[in-house]
Amino acid sequence: MQRIAPIAALIPAALALIGSAPPPPVPGGPIGVLQQGHYLCEMPGDATGPIGHPVADIDFRIVNASGYNAGGKHGNYLLTGDILTMTTGTLKGLKFHRVSERFLRRIEDNGEDGPLRCVLTGRTLRP
């Protein structure tokens, strides 16, 4: 009988949760993941030359739901809503705005989208 008493004590609390409101949203939006693959980064060009100028130092490859490789090193990222933050690794501290599933813009220090863009060039099945 002693084992039933603790369970019975939890029933009112469980019933109260059923009728309660959902928890508040995560700050910054729901947590998400990027499509796996190689993201090539570049600065825009102009009408007199190439469409873009590669910035290979910022190119990265998404290898799993929270990891990337860049510059031969592994790092982690966090995607909340449409904001991508590189939390560890070579690109630690960089932030990007996810404009679409395959297109990112670097967020400048003033919080605005900057000219640097990164585009998913293809999916990969291995790191």
PDB file of C-alpha atoms in Angstrom:
ATOM      1  CA  MET A   1       0.000   0.000   0.000  1.00  0.00           C
ATOM      2  CA  GLN A   2       2.878   2.368   0.610  1.00  0.00           C
ATOM      3  CA  ARG A   3       3.872   2.259  -3.058  1.00  0.00           C
ATOM      4  CA  ILE A   4       0.400   3.346  -4.205  1.00  0.00           C
ATOM      5  CA  ALA A   5       0.313   6.379  -1.939  1.00  0.00           C
ATOM      6  CA  PRO A   6       3.142   8.296  -3.719  1.00  0.00           C
ATOM      7  CA  ILE A   7       1.587   7.602  -7.122  1.00  0.00           C
ATOM      8  CA  ALA A   8      -1.834   8.674  -5.906  1.00  0.00           C
ATOM      9  CA  ALA A   9      -0.310  11.916  -4.646  1.00  0.00           C
ATOM     10  CA  LEU A  10       0.890  12.732  -8.174  1.00  0.00           C
ATOM     11  CA  ILE A  11      -2.519  12.366  -9.832  1.00  0.00           C
ATOM     12  CA  PRO A  12      -3.851  15.837  -8.849  1.00  0.00           C
ATOM     13  CA  ALA A  13      -0.657  17.493 -10.122  1.00  0.00           C
ATOM     14  CA  ALA A  14      -0.849  15.561 -13.401  1.00  0.00           C
ATOM     15  CA  LEU A  15      -4.498  16.536 -13.883  1.00  0.00           C
ATOM     16  CA  ALA A  16      -3.631  20.183 -13.273  1.00  0.00           C
ATOM     17  CA  LEU A  17      -0.994  20.045 -16.028  1.00  0.00           C
ATOM     18  CA  ILE A  18      -3.448  18.629 -18.563  1.00  0.00           C
ATOM     19  CA  GLY A  19      -5.628  21.733 -18.349  1.00  0.00           C
ATOM     20  CA  SER A  20      -2.774  24.225 -18.149  1.00  0.00           C
ATOM     21  CA  ALA A  21      -1.492  26.431 -20.964  1.00  0.00           C
ATOM     22  CA  PRO A  22       1.463  25.281 -23.067  1.00  0.00           C
ATOM     23  CA  PRO A  23       4.908  26.426 -21.924  1.00  0.00           C
ATOM     24  CA  PRO A  24       6.166  29.738 -23.272  1.00  0.00           C
ATOM     25  CA  PRO A  25       8.183  29.650 -26.518  1.00  0.00           C
ATOM     26  CA  VAL A  26      11.961  29.371 -26.448  1.00  0.00           C
ATOM     27  CA  PRO A  27      13.638  32.804 -26.675  1.00  0.00           C
ATOM     28  CA  GLY A  28      14.690  33.373 -30.283  1.00  0.00           C
ATOM     29  CA  GLY A  29      12.233  30.861 -31.705  1.00  0.00           C
ATOM     30  CA  PRO A  30      12.055  27.096 -31.954  1.00  0.00           C
ATOM     31  CA  ILE A  31      15.302  25.127 -32.085  1.00  0.00           C
ATOM     32  CA  GLY A  32      16.019  23.723 -35.548  1.00  0.00           C
ATOM     33  CA  VAL A  33      18.714  22.154 -37.702  1.00  0.00           C
ATOM     34  CA  LEU A  34      20.322  23.019 -41.023  1.00  0.00           C
ATOM     35  CA  GLN A  35      20.356  20.715 -44.030  1.00  0.00           C
ATOM     36  CA  GLN A  36      23.557  18.717 -44.208  1.00  0.00           C
ATOM     37  CA  GLY A  37      25.967  19.716 -46.930  1.00  0.00           C
ATOM     38  CA  HIS A  38      28.618  22.212 -47.963  1.00  0.00           C
ATOM     39  CA  TYR A  39      27.837  25.910 -47.561  1.00  0.00           C
ATOM     40  CA  LEU A  40      29.956  28.115 -49.828  1.00  0.00           C
ATOM     41  CA  CYS A  41      30.330  31.716 -48.674  1.00  0.00           C
ATOM     42  CA  GLU A  42      31.010  34.772 -50.803  1.00  0.00           C
ATOM     43  CA  MET A  43      30.798  38.530 -51.000  1.00  0.00           C
ATOM     44  CA  PRO A  44      28.678  39.911 -53.834  1.00  0.00           C
ATOM     45  CA  GLY A  45      30.305  40.995 -57.057  1.00  0.00           C
ATOM     46  CA  ASP A  46      29.076  43.594 -59.480  1.00  0.00           C
ATOM     47  CA  ALA A  47      28.078  43.938 -63.121  1.00  0.00           C
ATOM     48  CA  THR A  48      31.664  44.523 -64.232  1.00  0.00           C
ATOM     49  CA  GLY A  49      33.045  41.214 -62.954  1.00  0.00           C
ATOM     50  CA  PRO A  50      32.189  37.952 -61.239  1.00  0.00           C
ATOM     51  CA  ILE A  51      28.818  37.465 -59.571  1.00  0.00           C
ATOM     52  CA  GLY A  52      30.545  36.801 -56.260  1.00  0.00           C
ATOM     53  CA  HIS A  53      33.947  36.718 -54.577  1.00  0.00           C
ATOM     54  CA  PRO A  54      34.573  33.519 -52.578  1.00  0.00           C
ATOM     55  CA  VAL A  55      35.408  33.812 -48.875  1.00  0.00           C
ATOM     56  CA  ALA A  56      36.791  30.308 -48.332  1.00  0.00           C
ATOM     57  CA  ASP A  57      37.758  31.034 -44.697  1.00  0.00           C
ATOM     58  CA  ILE A  58      34.072  30.987 -43.787  1.00  0.00           C
ATOM     59  CA  ASP A  59      32.944  28.017 -45.917  1.00  0.00           C
ATOM     60  CA  PHE A  60      31.597  25.193 -43.746  1.00  0.00           C
ATOM     61  CA  ARG A  61      30.007  21.773 -43.970  1.00  0.00           C
ATOM     62  CA  ILE A  62      27.042  20.768 -41.797  1.00  0.00           C
ATOM     63  CA  VAL A  63      27.743  17.198 -40.689  1.00  0.00           C
ATOM     64  CA  ASN A  64      24.896  16.473 -38.243  1.00  0.00           C
ATOM     65  CA  ALA A  65      22.052  18.066 -36.310  1.00  0.00           C
ATOM     66  CA  SER A  66      24.350  20.344 -34.301  1.00  0.00           C
ATOM     67  CA  GLY A  67      27.813  20.064 -35.822  1.00  0.00           C
ATOM     68  CA  TYR A  68      29.833  21.574 -38.635  1.00  0.00           C
ATOM     69  CA  ASN A  69      33.361  21.333 -40.029  1.00  0.00           C
ATOM     70  CA  ALA A  70      35.340  24.384 -41.121  1.00  0.00           C
ATOM     71  CA  GLY A  71      39.042  24.873 -41.603  1.00  0.00           C
ATOM     72  CA  GLY A  72      39.669  21.212 -40.836  1.00  0.00           C
ATOM     73  CA  LYS A  73      38.117  21.484 -37.357  1.00  0.00           C
ATOM     74  CA  HIS A  74      34.789  20.482 -35.863  1.00  0.00           C
ATOM     75  CA  GLY A  75      32.425  22.948 -34.222  1.00  0.00           C
ATOM     76  CA  ASN A  76      28.842  23.178 -33.011  1.00  0.00           C
ATOM     77  CA  TYR A  77      26.016  25.451 -34.033  1.00  0.00           C
ATOM     78  CA  LEU A  78      22.624  26.468 -32.670  1.00  0.00           C
ATOM     79  CA  LEU A  79      19.689  27.390 -34.887  1.00  0.00           C
ATOM     80  CA  THR A  80      16.877  29.211 -33.066  1.00  0.00           C
ATOM     81  CA  GLY A  81      14.133  30.479 -35.315  1.00  0.00           C
ATOM     82  CA  ASP A  82      15.992  31.895 -38.315  1.00  0.00           C
ATOM     83  CA  ILE A  83      19.178  32.809 -36.428  1.00  0.00           C
ATOM     84  CA  LEU A  84      22.202  30.518 -36.783  1.00  0.00           C
ATOM     85  CA  THR A  85      24.936  30.937 -34.167  1.00  0.00           C
ATOM     86  CA  MET A  86      28.283  29.166 -34.408  1.00  0.00           C
ATOM     87  CA  THR A  87      28.852  28.280 -30.751  1.00  0.00           C
ATOM     88  CA  THR A  88      32.229  26.491 -30.912  1.00  0.00           C
ATOM     89  CA  GLY A  89      34.964  25.767 -33.442  1.00  0.00           C
ATOM     90  CA  THR A  90      36.690  27.854 -36.088  1.00  0.00           C
ATOM     91  CA  LEU A  91      33.633  30.050 -36.740  1.00  0.00           C
ATOM     92  CA  LYS A  92      32.686  30.543 -33.066  1.00  0.00           C
ATOM     93  CA  GLY A  93      30.749  33.759 -32.566  1.00  0.00           C
ATOM     94  CA  LEU A  94      29.562  34.207 -36.158  1.00  0.00           C
ATOM     95  CA  LYS A  95      25.828  34.674 -36.617  1.00  0.00           C
ATOM     96  CA  PHE A  96      23.771  34.201 -39.746  1.00  0.00           C
ATOM     97  CA  HIS A  97      20.187  34.915 -40.765  1.00  0.00           C
ATOM     98  CA  ARG A  98      18.584  31.932 -42.494  1.00  0.00           C
ATOM     99  CA  VAL A  99      16.785  33.578 -45.399  1.00  0.00           C
ATOM    100  CA  SER A 100      15.692  30.210 -46.844  1.00  0.00           C
ATOM    101  CA  GLU A 101      16.522  26.513 -46.459  1.00  0.00           C
ATOM    102  CA  ARG A 102      19.660  26.916 -48.598  1.00  0.00           C
ATOM    103  CA  PHE A 103      20.609  30.588 -48.182  1.00  0.00           C
ATOM    104  CA  LEU A 104      22.216  32.404 -45.227  1.00  0.00           C
ATOM    105  CA  ARG A 105      23.308  36.017 -44.667  1.00  0.00           C
ATOM    106  CA  ARG A 106      25.930  36.946 -42.082  1.00  0.00           C
ATOM    107  CA  ILE A 107      24.599  39.180 -39.318  1.00  0.00           C
ATOM    108  CA  GLU A 108      26.824  42.203 -38.740  1.00  0.00           C
ATOM    109  CA  ASP A 109      27.692  43.684 -35.339  1.00  0.00           C
ATOM    110  CA  ASN A 110      24.818  46.170 -35.703  1.00  0.00           C
ATOM    111  CA  GLY A 111      22.317  43.273 -35.963  1.00  0.00           C
ATOM    112  CA  GLU A 112      21.570  43.821 -39.661  1.00  0.00           C
ATOM    113  CA  ASP A 113      22.114  41.359 -42.503  1.00  0.00           C
ATOM    114  CA  GLY A 114      25.461  42.041 -44.125  1.00  0.00           C
ATOM    115  CA  PRO A 115      26.665  41.431 -47.674  1.00  0.00           C
ATOM    116  CA  LEU A 116      28.327  38.053 -46.946  1.00  0.00           C
ATOM    117  CA  ARG A 117      26.126  35.187 -48.103  1.00  0.00           C
ATOM    118  CA  CYS A 118      26.447  31.417 -47.769  1.00  0.00           C
ATOM    119  CA  VAL A 119      24.636  28.986 -50.023  1.00  0.00           C
ATOM    120  CA  LEU A 120      24.117  25.240 -49.605  1.00  0.00           C
ATOM    121  CA  THR A 121      25.730  23.707 -52.678  1.00  0.00           C
ATOM    122  CA  GLY A 122      24.598  20.132 -52.180  1.00  0.00           C
ATOM    123  CA  ARG A 123      23.665  17.535 -49.631  1.00  0.00           C
ATOM    124  CA  THR A 124      26.140  15.108 -48.190  1.00  0.00           C
ATOM    125  CA  LEU A 125      25.567  11.745 -46.566  1.00  0.00           C
ATOM    126  CA  ARG A 126      28.837  11.673 -44.637  1.00  0.00           C
ATOM    127  CA  PRO A 127      30.988  14.200 -42.764  1.00  0.00           C
TER     128      PRO A 127
END
